[in-house]
Amino acid sequence: MSVTKNQARYADYLRAIGAGRRELSFNAIIPSAGRDARGRPLPAPATGPIRLHPDEVARLLRPYVSVRFLDQLKAVVPLAVYLALFQILILRQLIADSWLVTGGLFAVILGLMFFMEGLKLGLMPFGELIGHRLPRKSPLPLVLLITLLLGIGVTFAEPAIGALQAAGQNVSPERAPYLWALLNPWSGVLVLVIGASVGLAAVLGTLRFLYGWSLKPLIYASLVPVLGLTLYGASQPELAKVLGLAWDAGAVTTGPVTVPLVLSLGIGIAAAAGRGDSGLSGFGIVTLASLFPIIGVLLLTFYVAGTVTPAEILAAATTVASASTEHLAWYARSPGAEVLMGIRAILPLVLFLLVILKLVLKEALPRPREIGLGIALTVIGMCLFNLGLTYGLSALGGSAGSLVPAAFMEIPGADGSPLYRYGVGLTLAVVFAWVLGFGATIAEPALNALGVTAEQLTNGFFKKRTLILAVSVGVACGIALGLTKLVFDLPLVWLIVPPYLLAAALTLVSSEEFVNVAWDSAGVTTGPITVPLVLAMGLGLGNATHAVEGFGILCLASIGPIISVLLTGLWARLHLWRQARAARREPATHSALEAQSPL
């Protein structure tokens, strides 16, 4: 077989076979403008905007949308399938309104896809622009005031806040009057207090960026009032029923809107002051935003208890219950209420950012079409997410939570309950909660970003995989402990105060890097999917087991990763110390052998 010596360029070969492409001459697209009297080519006429056919638009968007859709699909579907299979195979119960729940889950996926994309295109550039420009053009007090107001605005825009407000419909005013009051007539004030607490946390975190403060003293200074108010509330029977809500509020606030916007503003202020390259940048605000809302909600509870009696709350609850939903306006009923809540959550925040940009910075909005598209996608995504939350996530979590006790106790509506012996059924329920917490945390995208940051802070010593595993195990153990709390109706203060005292002790002996990562990991694990599922499951489980309230699982899921990451960090330091000691002994051993060899 002869080998030809003729060579051809690879580009010519691709052009010859077509390579799946079509070529079109540029001259065919832009017609020649001719030449002038001197024979020089005339400039090409100005072209209008490119017009695309719908099929061309679809081909351009298909790869882009499929990736975004798959990201949310991977986060929602595994958890939904796990809940459905556990309910069908283990609890032997069919899912009520399965088609409606499926449609709700699809709305959650679409809503999160639009919301996260709109956040990247619209709100995030807004926050970064203000964060970089505001410190250079305004005095520090004005900057901190705007940071406080921004914290309030982003709290209203958090998707999980809607789940917290929706939980009030499942609380009994007879058994927990103050809890019902906070989640119904006082719900607006409750969200405002949580937002003000997040704003104060953002202010303090920004000052930490500016002055390079250590996180440890701020943690201790926050834990003292938190634990003190908790112990006081636990001593009052009616106030003790609100502790779960107060501690869960800290977990709800650190979501996909609050963390990026507040962090971008804080880091921008630190960069303007010449401190943006510090390893502390990006840490602290999430931790404080998890602790400060607990103080705010407890103080609001004490205020409500001092101004309203349980008898007045029961009278108000009776009035609300007697009002028929048919006589309510369209915007007060589903699905109008969810759509209105989505618009009301985003538009005030956007208007606030616009006012800051125009009146304070006196600058024009860059790329207005792109940012406008992002804001529109955010609003659409928020409305779809709220609808999916009502008909999908909350319904599925509440159904699974209300049927889990059928494994070990008799409950109405579950045929053949109890399905197993008490010990076996209770073990199945605890394992179910543990696996749910582990799987939900592994799927959390914010945890992956934290793992990368932790690996960079520790120069690769604390691996991303190690952090993800430690956080997931901590969340899983916390959720399993929360289920045990509801089953046995244990006082939350017994399960909260000792772990936080242990976390404080571990913080004292841990290095600054591990403290930053561990305490911030408590906030990034509670995302827009985990919070509604766990809240609905806890409330459903609490109703089935006749617990007074179903809150408290989220806060236990937050303290778990703090302890697990701190313990992992101490183990890593111990391992490093042993390696260093072995390395110091090795040269001494070699020198002794060399000295003995001539002898």
Coordinates of C-alpha atoms in Angstrom, one line a residue:
M1 CA 0.0 0.0 0.0
S2 CA 1.6 3.2 -1.1
V3 CA 1.6 6.3 1.2
T4 CA 1.0 9.6 -0.6
K5 CA 3.3 12.4 0.2
N6 CA 0.7 15.1 -0.6
Q7 CA -0.2 17.1 2.5
A8 CA -3.3 19.1 3.2
R9 CA -4.0 21.6 6.0
Y10 CA -6.5 20.3 8.6
A11 CA -8.6 23.5 8.2
D12 CA -8.9 22.9 4.5
Y13 CA -10.0 19.3 5.2
L14 CA -12.7 20.5 7.6
R15 CA -13.9 23.1 5.0
A16 CA -14.0 20.4 2.3
I17 CA -16.2 18.0 4.3
G18 CA -18.3 20.7 5.8
A19 CA -17.7 19.7 9.4
G20 CA -21.3 20.3 10.2
R21 CA -21.2 24.0 9.4
R22 CA -22.6 26.2 6.8
E23 CA -20.6 29.1 5.4
L24 CA -22.0 32.3 4.3
S25 CA -20.1 35.1 2.7
F26 CA -20.0 38.4 4.6
N27 CA -20.6 40.2 1.3
A28 CA -23.9 38.3 0.9
I29 CA -25.1 39.7 4.3
I30 CA -23.8 43.3 3.9
P31 CA -24.5 44.5 0.4
S32 CA -21.8 46.6 -1.2
A33 CA -22.5 50.4 -1.0
G34 CA -20.6 50.9 -4.3
R35 CA -17.9 53.5 -4.9
D36 CA -17.8 57.2 -5.1
A37 CA -16.7 59.4 -8.1
R38 CA -13.0 58.9 -7.2
G39 CA -13.4 55.1 -7.1
R40 CA -13.1 54.8 -3.3
P41 CA -15.4 52.3 -1.6
L42 CA -18.3 53.9 0.2
P43 CA -18.9 53.1 3.9
A44 CA -21.4 50.4 4.5
P45 CA -24.8 51.6 5.5
A46 CA -25.8 51.3 9.2
T47 CA -27.5 47.9 9.8
G48 CA -30.6 47.5 12.0
P49 CA -31.0 45.0 14.8
I50 CA -30.7 41.4 13.8
R51 CA -34.1 39.7 13.5
L52 CA -34.2 36.0 14.6
H53 CA -37.0 33.6 13.8
P54 CA -38.6 31.8 16.8
D55 CA -36.9 28.5 15.9
E56 CA -33.5 30.3 15.8
V57 CA -34.2 31.8 19.2
A58 CA -35.2 28.3 20.5
R59 CA -31.9 26.8 19.2
L60 CA -29.9 29.5 20.9
L61 CA -31.6 29.2 24.2
R62 CA -32.0 25.4 24.4
P63 CA -28.4 24.6 25.6
Y64 CA -28.4 27.5 28.1
V65 CA -31.8 26.8 29.6
S66 CA -31.2 23.0 29.8
V67 CA -28.2 23.5 32.0
R68 CA -30.0 25.9 34.4
F69 CA -33.0 23.6 34.4
L70 CA -30.9 20.5 35.2
D71 CA -29.2 22.3 38.1
Q72 CA -32.5 22.8 39.9
L73 CA -33.8 19.4 38.7
K74 CA -30.9 17.7 40.5
A75 CA -31.6 19.6 43.7
V76 CA -35.4 19.0 43.8
V77 CA -36.2 15.7 42.2
P78 CA -34.0 13.4 44.4
L79 CA -35.5 14.7 47.6
A80 CA -39.0 14.5 46.2
V81 CA -38.5 11.0 45.0
Y82 CA -37.0 10.0 48.3
L83 CA -40.0 11.3 50.2
A84 CA -42.5 9.7 47.8
L85 CA -40.8 6.3 47.9
F86 CA -40.5 6.3 51.7
Q87 CA -44.2 7.2 52.0
I88 CA -45.3 4.5 49.4
L89 CA -42.9 1.6 50.2
I90 CA -42.2 2.0 54.0
L91 CA -45.3 3.8 55.2
R92 CA -47.6 2.0 52.6
Q93 CA -49.6 5.1 52.0
L94 CA -50.4 6.7 48.6
I95 CA -49.7 10.4 48.0
A96 CA -52.8 12.5 48.1
D97 CA -53.3 14.8 45.0
S98 CA -50.2 13.4 43.4
W99 CA -50.7 15.3 40.1
L100 CA -51.2 18.6 41.9
V101 CA -48.0 17.9 44.0
T102 CA -46.1 17.0 40.8
G103 CA -47.2 20.3 39.2
G104 CA -46.2 22.2 42.3
L105 CA -42.7 20.6 42.2
F106 CA -42.3 21.5 38.5
A107 CA -43.3 25.1 39.4
V108 CA -40.6 25.0 42.1
I109 CA -38.0 23.9 39.6
L110 CA -39.0 26.6 37.0
G111 CA -39.3 29.2 39.7
L112 CA -35.8 28.6 41.1
M113 CA -34.4 28.5 37.6
F114 CA -35.8 31.9 36.7
F115 CA -35.1 33.3 40.2
M116 CA -31.4 32.3 40.3
E117 CA -30.8 33.4 36.7
G118 CA -32.5 36.7 37.4
L119 CA -30.5 37.1 40.6
K120 CA -27.2 36.8 38.5
L121 CA -28.4 39.1 35.8
G122 CA -30.3 41.7 37.8
L123 CA -29.9 41.9 41.6
M124 CA -26.3 40.8 42.0
P125 CA -24.9 43.4 39.6
F126 CA -27.0 46.0 41.4
G127 CA -25.5 45.0 44.8
E128 CA -21.9 44.8 43.5
L129 CA -22.2 48.2 41.8
I130 CA -23.5 49.8 45.0
G131 CA -21.0 47.9 47.2
H132 CA -18.0 49.2 45.1
R133 CA -19.2 52.8 44.5
L134 CA -21.0 53.7 47.7
P135 CA -18.0 53.7 50.1
R136 CA -16.1 55.9 47.7
K137 CA -18.8 58.6 47.4
S138 CA -20.5 58.5 50.9
P139 CA -19.4 58.9 54.5
L140 CA -19.3 55.7 56.6
P141 CA -22.5 56.5 58.7
L142 CA -24.6 56.8 55.5
V143 CA -23.0 53.6 54.2
L144 CA -23.9 51.7 57.4
L145 CA -27.5 53.1 57.3
I146 CA -27.9 51.9 53.7
T147 CA -26.5 48.5 54.7
L148 CA -29.1 48.3 57.5
L149 CA -31.9 49.1 55.1
L150 CA -30.6 46.6 52.5
G151 CA -30.7 43.9 55.2
I152 CA -34.3 44.6 55.8
G153 CA -35.1 44.6 52.0
V154 CA -33.3 41.3 51.2
T155 CA -35.1 39.5 54.1
F156 CA -38.5 40.3 52.5
A157 CA -37.1 38.9 49.2
E158 CA -35.9 35.6 50.7
P159 CA -37.9 32.7 49.2
A160 CA -37.9 30.8 52.5
I161 CA -39.6 33.6 54.4
G162 CA -42.8 32.7 52.5
A163 CA -42.5 29.2 54.0
L164 CA -42.2 30.6 57.4
Q165 CA -45.3 32.8 57.0
A166 CA -47.3 29.9 55.5
A167 CA -46.4 27.7 58.5
G168 CA -48.7 29.9 60.6
Q169 CA -51.8 28.3 59.1
N170 CA -50.9 25.0 60.8
V171 CA -50.5 26.4 64.4
S172 CA -53.3 25.9 66.9
P173 CA -54.2 29.2 68.7
E174 CA -55.6 27.3 71.6
R175 CA -52.4 25.4 72.3
A176 CA -49.8 28.1 71.4
P177 CA -51.5 31.5 71.3
Y178 CA -48.4 33.6 71.1
L179 CA -46.9 31.5 68.4
W180 CA -50.1 31.8 66.4
A181 CA -50.2 35.6 66.9
L182 CA -46.6 36.0 65.7
L183 CA -47.3 34.0 62.5
N184 CA -50.7 35.5 61.7
P185 CA -51.7 39.1 62.8
W186 CA -48.0 39.9 63.7
S187 CA -46.5 38.2 60.7
G188 CA -45.5 41.5 58.9
V189 CA -43.9 42.8 62.1
L190 CA -42.2 39.5 62.5
V191 CA -40.5 39.6 59.1
L192 CA -39.6 43.3 59.7
V193 CA -37.9 42.4 63.0
I194 CA -36.0 39.6 61.3
G195 CA -35.0 41.9 58.5
A196 CA -33.8 44.6 61.0
S197 CA -31.8 41.9 62.8
V198 CA -30.2 40.9 59.5
G199 CA -29.4 44.5 58.8
L200 CA -27.7 45.0 62.1
A201 CA -25.7 41.8 61.5
A202 CA -24.7 43.2 58.1
V203 CA -23.6 46.5 59.7
L204 CA -21.5 44.7 62.4
G205 CA -20.0 42.3 59.7
T206 CA -19.1 45.3 57.6
L207 CA -17.3 46.9 60.5
R208 CA -15.5 43.7 61.0
F209 CA -14.3 43.8 57.4
L210 CA -13.1 47.3 57.9
Y211 CA -11.2 46.8 61.1
G212 CA -10.2 43.2 60.8
W213 CA -11.9 42.0 64.0
S214 CA -11.7 38.4 65.0
L215 CA -15.0 36.5 64.7
K216 CA -14.6 34.7 68.1
P217 CA -15.4 37.8 70.4
L218 CA -18.5 38.6 68.2
I219 CA -19.7 35.0 68.5
Y220 CA -19.4 35.1 72.3
A221 CA -21.0 38.6 72.5
S222 CA -24.0 37.3 70.5
L223 CA -24.3 34.0 72.3
V224 CA -24.7 35.6 75.7
P225 CA -28.0 37.4 75.0
V226 CA -29.2 34.6 72.8
L227 CA -28.8 31.9 75.5
G228 CA -29.9 34.3 78.2
L229 CA -33.2 35.2 76.5
T230 CA -33.7 31.6 75.6
L231 CA -33.4 30.5 79.2
Y232 CA -35.8 33.2 80.3
G233 CA -38.3 32.2 77.7
A234 CA -38.1 28.6 78.7
S235 CA -39.0 29.5 82.2
Q236 CA -42.4 30.8 81.0
P237 CA -44.8 28.0 79.8
E238 CA -46.5 30.0 77.1
L239 CA -43.3 31.8 75.9
A240 CA -41.4 28.4 75.7
K241 CA -43.7 27.5 72.8
V242 CA -42.2 30.3 70.6
L243 CA -38.5 29.2 71.1
G244 CA -38.6 26.9 68.1
L245 CA -39.8 29.7 65.8
A246 CA -37.2 32.1 67.1
W247 CA -34.3 29.7 66.6
D248 CA -35.6 28.6 63.2
A249 CA -35.9 32.2 62.1
G250 CA -32.1 32.4 62.3
A251 CA -31.8 29.5 59.8
V252 CA -34.4 30.9 57.4
T253 CA -32.7 34.3 56.8
T254 CA -29.4 33.1 55.3
G255 CA -30.6 32.2 51.8
P256 CA -29.7 32.9 48.1
V257 CA -30.7 36.6 48.2
T258 CA -29.4 37.7 51.6
V259 CA -25.9 36.2 51.5
P260 CA -24.8 37.3 48.0
L261 CA -26.2 40.9 48.2
V262 CA -25.1 41.7 51.7
L263 CA -21.7 40.0 51.2
S264 CA -21.1 41.9 48.0
L265 CA -21.8 45.2 49.8
G266 CA -19.7 44.4 52.8
I267 CA -16.7 43.2 50.7
G268 CA -17.0 46.2 48.4
I269 CA -16.8 48.5 51.5
A270 CA -13.7 46.6 52.7
A271 CA -12.1 46.8 49.3
A272 CA -12.7 50.6 49.2
A273 CA -10.9 50.8 52.5
G274 CA -8.0 48.8 51.2
R275 CA -8.9 45.6 53.2
G276 CA -10.5 43.5 50.6
D277 CA -7.6 41.1 50.3
S278 CA -8.0 39.9 53.8
G279 CA -8.7 36.2 54.4
L280 CA -11.6 37.3 56.6
S281 CA -13.4 38.8 53.7
G282 CA -16.7 37.0 53.1
F283 CA -17.0 35.5 56.6
G284 CA -18.9 36.7 59.6
I285 CA -22.0 38.2 58.2
V286 CA -23.6 34.8 57.6
T287 CA -22.9 33.8 61.2
L288 CA -24.2 37.0 62.7
A289 CA -27.3 37.0 60.4
S290 CA -28.1 33.5 61.9
L291 CA -27.8 34.7 65.5
F292 CA -29.2 38.2 65.5
P293 CA -32.8 37.2 64.3
I294 CA -33.1 34.9 67.3
I295 CA -32.6 37.9 69.6
G296 CA -35.1 40.0 67.6
V297 CA -37.8 37.4 67.5
L298 CA -37.5 36.7 71.3
L299 CA -37.7 40.4 72.1
L300 CA -40.8 40.7 69.9
T301 CA -42.3 37.7 71.6
F302 CA -41.8 39.3 75.0
Y303 CA -43.3 42.6 73.7
V304 CA -46.4 40.8 72.4
A305 CA -46.8 38.8 75.6
G306 CA -46.7 42.1 77.5
T307 CA -49.4 43.8 75.4
V308 CA -51.8 41.1 74.3
T309 CA -53.4 38.4 76.5
P310 CA -54.1 34.8 75.3
A311 CA -57.8 35.5 75.6
E312 CA -57.6 38.4 73.1
I313 CA -55.6 36.2 70.8
L314 CA -58.2 33.4 70.9
A315 CA -60.9 36.0 70.2
A316 CA -59.0 37.2 67.1
A317 CA -58.4 33.6 66.0
T318 CA -62.1 32.9 66.2
T319 CA -62.9 36.0 64.1
V320 CA -60.4 34.9 61.4
A321 CA -61.7 31.3 61.4
S322 CA -65.3 32.5 60.9
A323 CA -64.4 34.6 57.9
S324 CA -65.1 32.4 54.8
T325 CA -62.4 32.3 52.1
E326 CA -65.1 32.8 49.4
H327 CA -65.6 36.4 50.6
L328 CA -61.9 37.3 50.4
A329 CA -60.5 39.3 47.6
W330 CA -58.6 37.6 44.8
Y331 CA -55.3 38.8 46.1
A332 CA -56.0 37.2 49.5
R333 CA -56.7 33.8 48.1
S334 CA -54.5 31.2 46.4
P335 CA -53.0 31.5 43.7
G336 CA -53.4 35.4 43.8
A337 CA -51.9 35.6 47.2
E338 CA -48.7 33.8 46.1
V339 CA -48.3 36.0 43.0
L340 CA -48.8 39.2 45.0
M341 CA -46.3 38.0 47.6
G342 CA -43.7 37.4 44.9
I343 CA -44.1 40.9 43.4
R344 CA -44.2 42.5 46.9
A345 CA -41.0 40.7 47.9
I346 CA -38.8 41.9 44.9
L347 CA -40.1 45.2 43.7
P348 CA -39.5 47.2 46.9
L349 CA -35.9 46.0 47.0
V350 CA -35.4 47.0 43.4
L351 CA -36.9 50.4 44.0
F352 CA -34.7 50.9 47.1
L353 CA -31.6 50.0 45.1
L354 CA -32.6 52.4 42.3
V355 CA -33.1 55.2 44.8
I356 CA -29.6 54.6 46.2
L357 CA -28.1 54.5 42.6
K358 CA -29.9 57.7 41.4
L359 CA -30.1 59.9 44.5
V360 CA -27.0 58.9 46.5
L361 CA -24.5 57.8 43.8
K362 CA -26.1 59.9 41.1
E363 CA -25.2 57.4 38.4
A364 CA -27.1 55.8 35.5
L365 CA -28.0 52.2 35.5
P366 CA -25.4 50.2 33.5
R367 CA -26.8 47.7 31.0
P368 CA -30.4 48.7 31.7
R369 CA -31.9 46.1 29.4
E370 CA -29.9 43.2 30.8
I371 CA -30.6 44.2 34.5
G372 CA -34.3 44.8 33.6
L373 CA -34.5 41.3 32.2
G374 CA -32.9 39.9 35.3
I375 CA -35.3 41.7 37.6
A376 CA -38.3 40.5 35.5
L377 CA -36.9 36.9 35.7
T378 CA -36.5 37.3 39.5
V379 CA -40.1 38.4 39.9
I380 CA -41.5 35.6 37.7
G381 CA -39.3 33.1 39.5
M382 CA -40.4 34.3 42.9
C383 CA -44.1 34.0 41.9
L384 CA -43.7 30.5 40.4
F385 CA -41.7 29.4 43.5
N386 CA -44.4 30.6 45.9
L387 CA -47.0 28.7 43.9
G388 CA -44.8 25.6 43.9
L389 CA -44.2 26.0 47.6
T390 CA -47.9 26.0 48.3
Y391 CA -48.9 23.1 46.1
G392 CA -45.7 21.1 45.9
L393 CA -42.9 21.3 48.5
S394 CA -45.1 22.2 51.5
A395 CA -47.8 19.7 50.5
L396 CA -45.2 16.8 50.0
G397 CA -43.3 17.6 53.2
G398 CA -46.4 18.0 55.3
S399 CA -47.8 14.7 53.9
A400 CA -44.7 12.8 54.7
G401 CA -44.3 14.4 58.1
S402 CA -47.8 13.6 59.1
L403 CA -47.5 9.9 58.1
V404 CA -44.0 9.2 59.5
P405 CA -45.5 8.5 63.0
A406 CA -47.6 5.7 61.5
A407 CA -44.5 3.6 61.5
F408 CA -44.5 3.3 65.3
M409 CA -47.9 4.7 66.6
E410 CA -51.5 4.7 65.6
I411 CA -52.7 7.8 63.8
P412 CA -56.0 8.6 62.1
G413 CA -55.9 8.4 58.4
A414 CA -53.2 5.8 58.1
D415 CA -54.6 2.3 57.6
G416 CA -53.0 -0.4 59.7
S417 CA -51.0 1.9 61.9
P418 CA -48.8 1.2 63.7
L419 CA -47.1 -0.5 60.8
Y420 CA -44.1 -1.9 62.7
R421 CA -43.1 -2.6 66.3
Y422 CA -42.4 0.5 68.3
G423 CA -38.7 0.2 68.3
V424 CA -38.4 -0.8 64.6
G425 CA -40.8 1.9 63.5
L426 CA -39.1 4.6 65.6
T427 CA -35.7 3.6 64.2
L428 CA -37.1 3.8 60.6
A429 CA -38.4 7.3 61.3
V430 CA -35.0 8.5 62.7
V431 CA -33.1 6.9 59.8
F432 CA -35.6 8.6 57.4
A433 CA -34.9 12.0 58.9
W434 CA -31.1 11.4 58.9
V435 CA -31.0 10.4 55.3
L436 CA -33.2 13.4 54.3
G437 CA -30.9 15.8 56.0
F438 CA -27.8 14.2 54.5
G439 CA -29.2 14.2 51.0
A440 CA -30.6 17.7 51.2
T441 CA -27.2 19.1 52.4
I442 CA -25.1 17.3 49.7
A443 CA -27.4 18.9 47.1
E444 CA -27.0 22.4 48.4
P445 CA -24.9 24.4 45.9
A446 CA -23.8 27.0 48.4
L447 CA -22.0 24.3 50.4
N448 CA -19.8 23.6 47.4
A449 CA -18.7 27.2 47.2
L450 CA -17.9 27.3 51.0
G451 CA -15.8 24.1 50.5
V452 CA -13.7 25.8 47.8
T453 CA -13.2 28.8 50.1
A454 CA -12.2 26.6 53.1
E455 CA -9.7 24.8 51.0
Q456 CA -8.1 28.0 49.9
L457 CA -8.0 29.5 53.4
T458 CA -6.3 26.4 54.8
N459 CA -3.9 26.1 51.8
G460 CA -5.4 22.8 50.7
F461 CA -5.1 21.2 54.1
F462 CA -8.9 21.1 54.8
K463 CA -10.3 19.5 51.7
K464 CA -13.6 20.5 50.1
R465 CA -14.8 16.9 50.2
T466 CA -14.0 16.7 53.9
L467 CA -16.0 19.9 54.7
I468 CA -19.0 18.7 52.7
L469 CA -19.0 15.4 54.4
A470 CA -18.7 17.0 57.9
V471 CA -21.4 19.5 57.3
S472 CA -23.8 16.9 55.8
V473 CA -23.3 14.5 58.8
G474 CA -23.9 17.4 61.2
V475 CA -27.1 18.5 59.5
A476 CA -28.3 14.9 59.3
C477 CA -27.8 14.4 63.0
G478 CA -29.5 17.7 63.8
I479 CA -32.6 16.8 61.8
A480 CA -32.7 13.3 63.3
L481 CA -32.5 14.9 66.8
G482 CA -35.2 17.4 65.9
L483 CA -37.5 14.5 64.9
T484 CA -36.8 12.8 68.3
K485 CA -37.7 16.1 70.0
L486 CA -41.1 16.2 68.3
V487 CA -41.8 12.5 68.9
F488 CA -41.0 12.7 72.7
D489 CA -42.1 16.3 73.0
L490 CA -38.8 17.3 74.6
P491 CA -38.2 20.9 75.7
L492 CA -36.1 22.6 73.0
V493 CA -34.0 24.4 75.6
W494 CA -32.5 21.0 76.6
L495 CA -31.4 20.4 73.0
I496 CA -30.2 23.9 72.2
V497 CA -28.2 25.2 75.2
P498 CA -25.8 22.3 75.7
P499 CA -24.8 22.0 72.1
Y500 CA -24.2 25.8 71.8
L501 CA -22.1 25.7 75.0
L502 CA -20.1 22.9 73.5
A503 CA -19.7 24.9 70.2
A504 CA -18.5 27.9 72.3
A505 CA -15.9 25.7 74.0
L506 CA -14.7 24.2 70.7
T507 CA -14.5 27.7 69.3
L508 CA -12.2 28.8 72.1
V509 CA -9.6 26.1 71.2
S510 CA -10.0 26.2 67.4
S511 CA -8.1 28.4 64.9
E512 CA -9.7 31.5 63.3
E513 CA -10.0 29.8 59.9
F514 CA -11.9 26.8 61.2
V515 CA -14.1 29.1 63.3
N516 CA -15.0 31.2 60.3
V517 CA -15.9 28.1 58.1
A518 CA -17.7 26.2 60.9
W519 CA -20.0 29.0 62.0
D520 CA -20.8 30.1 58.4
S521 CA -21.6 26.5 57.4
A522 CA -24.7 26.7 59.7
G523 CA -26.1 29.4 57.4
V524 CA -25.3 28.0 53.9
T525 CA -26.9 24.6 54.6
T526 CA -30.5 26.0 54.9
G527 CA -31.5 26.8 51.3
P528 CA -34.8 27.5 49.5
I529 CA -35.5 23.8 49.1
T530 CA -34.4 22.5 52.5
V531 CA -36.2 25.1 54.6
P532 CA -39.8 24.5 53.2
L533 CA -39.4 20.7 53.2
V534 CA -38.1 20.6 56.8
L535 CA -40.5 23.1 58.1
A536 CA -43.5 21.4 56.5
M537 CA -42.3 18.0 57.6
G538 CA -41.8 19.3 61.2
L539 CA -45.2 20.9 61.4
G540 CA -46.9 17.8 59.9
L541 CA -45.0 15.5 62.3
G542 CA -45.9 17.8 65.3
N543 CA -49.6 17.7 64.4
A544 CA -49.6 13.9 64.1
T545 CA -47.8 13.4 67.4
H546 CA -49.9 16.0 69.1
A547 CA -46.9 18.2 69.8
V548 CA -47.6 21.8 70.7
E549 CA -45.5 23.1 67.8
G550 CA -43.4 21.6 65.0
F551 CA -40.6 24.1 65.0
G552 CA -37.0 23.5 66.1
I553 CA -35.7 21.1 63.5
L554 CA -34.0 23.8 61.5
C555 CA -32.1 25.2 64.4
L556 CA -30.8 21.8 65.4
A557 CA -29.8 21.3 61.8
S558 CA -27.7 24.5 62.1
I559 CA -25.9 23.6 65.3
G560 CA -25.0 20.2 64.1
P561 CA -22.5 21.3 61.3
I562 CA -20.9 23.9 63.6
I563 CA -19.9 21.1 66.0
S564 CA -19.0 18.6 63.3
V565 CA -16.8 21.1 61.4
L566 CA -15.0 22.3 64.6
L567 CA -14.3 18.7 65.6
T568 CA -13.1 17.9 62.1
G569 CA -10.8 20.9 62.3
L570 CA -9.4 19.9 65.7
W571 CA -8.8 16.4 64.4
A572 CA -7.0 17.8 61.3
R573 CA -4.8 20.0 63.6
L574 CA -4.0 17.0 65.8
H575 CA -3.1 15.0 62.7
L576 CA -0.9 17.8 61.4
W577 CA 0.8 18.1 64.8
R578 CA 1.6 14.3 64.8
Q579 CA 3.1 14.6 61.3
A580 CA 5.2 17.6 62.3
R581 CA 6.5 15.7 65.4
A582 CA 7.3 12.6 63.4
A583 CA 9.2 14.8 60.9
R584 CA 11.2 16.4 63.7
R585 CA 12.1 13.0 65.1
E586 CA 13.2 11.6 61.7
P587 CA 16.3 13.8 61.2
A588 CA 17.4 13.0 64.8
T589 CA 17.1 9.3 64.2
H590 CA 19.1 9.5 60.9
S591 CA 21.9 11.6 62.6
A592 CA 22.1 9.0 65.5
L593 CA 22.5 6.2 63.0
E594 CA 25.2 8.1 61.1
A595 CA 27.1 8.6 64.3
Q596 CA 26.9 5.0 65.3
S597 CA 27.9 3.6 61.8
P598 CA 31.7 4.2 62.2
L599 CA 31.6 2.5 65.6

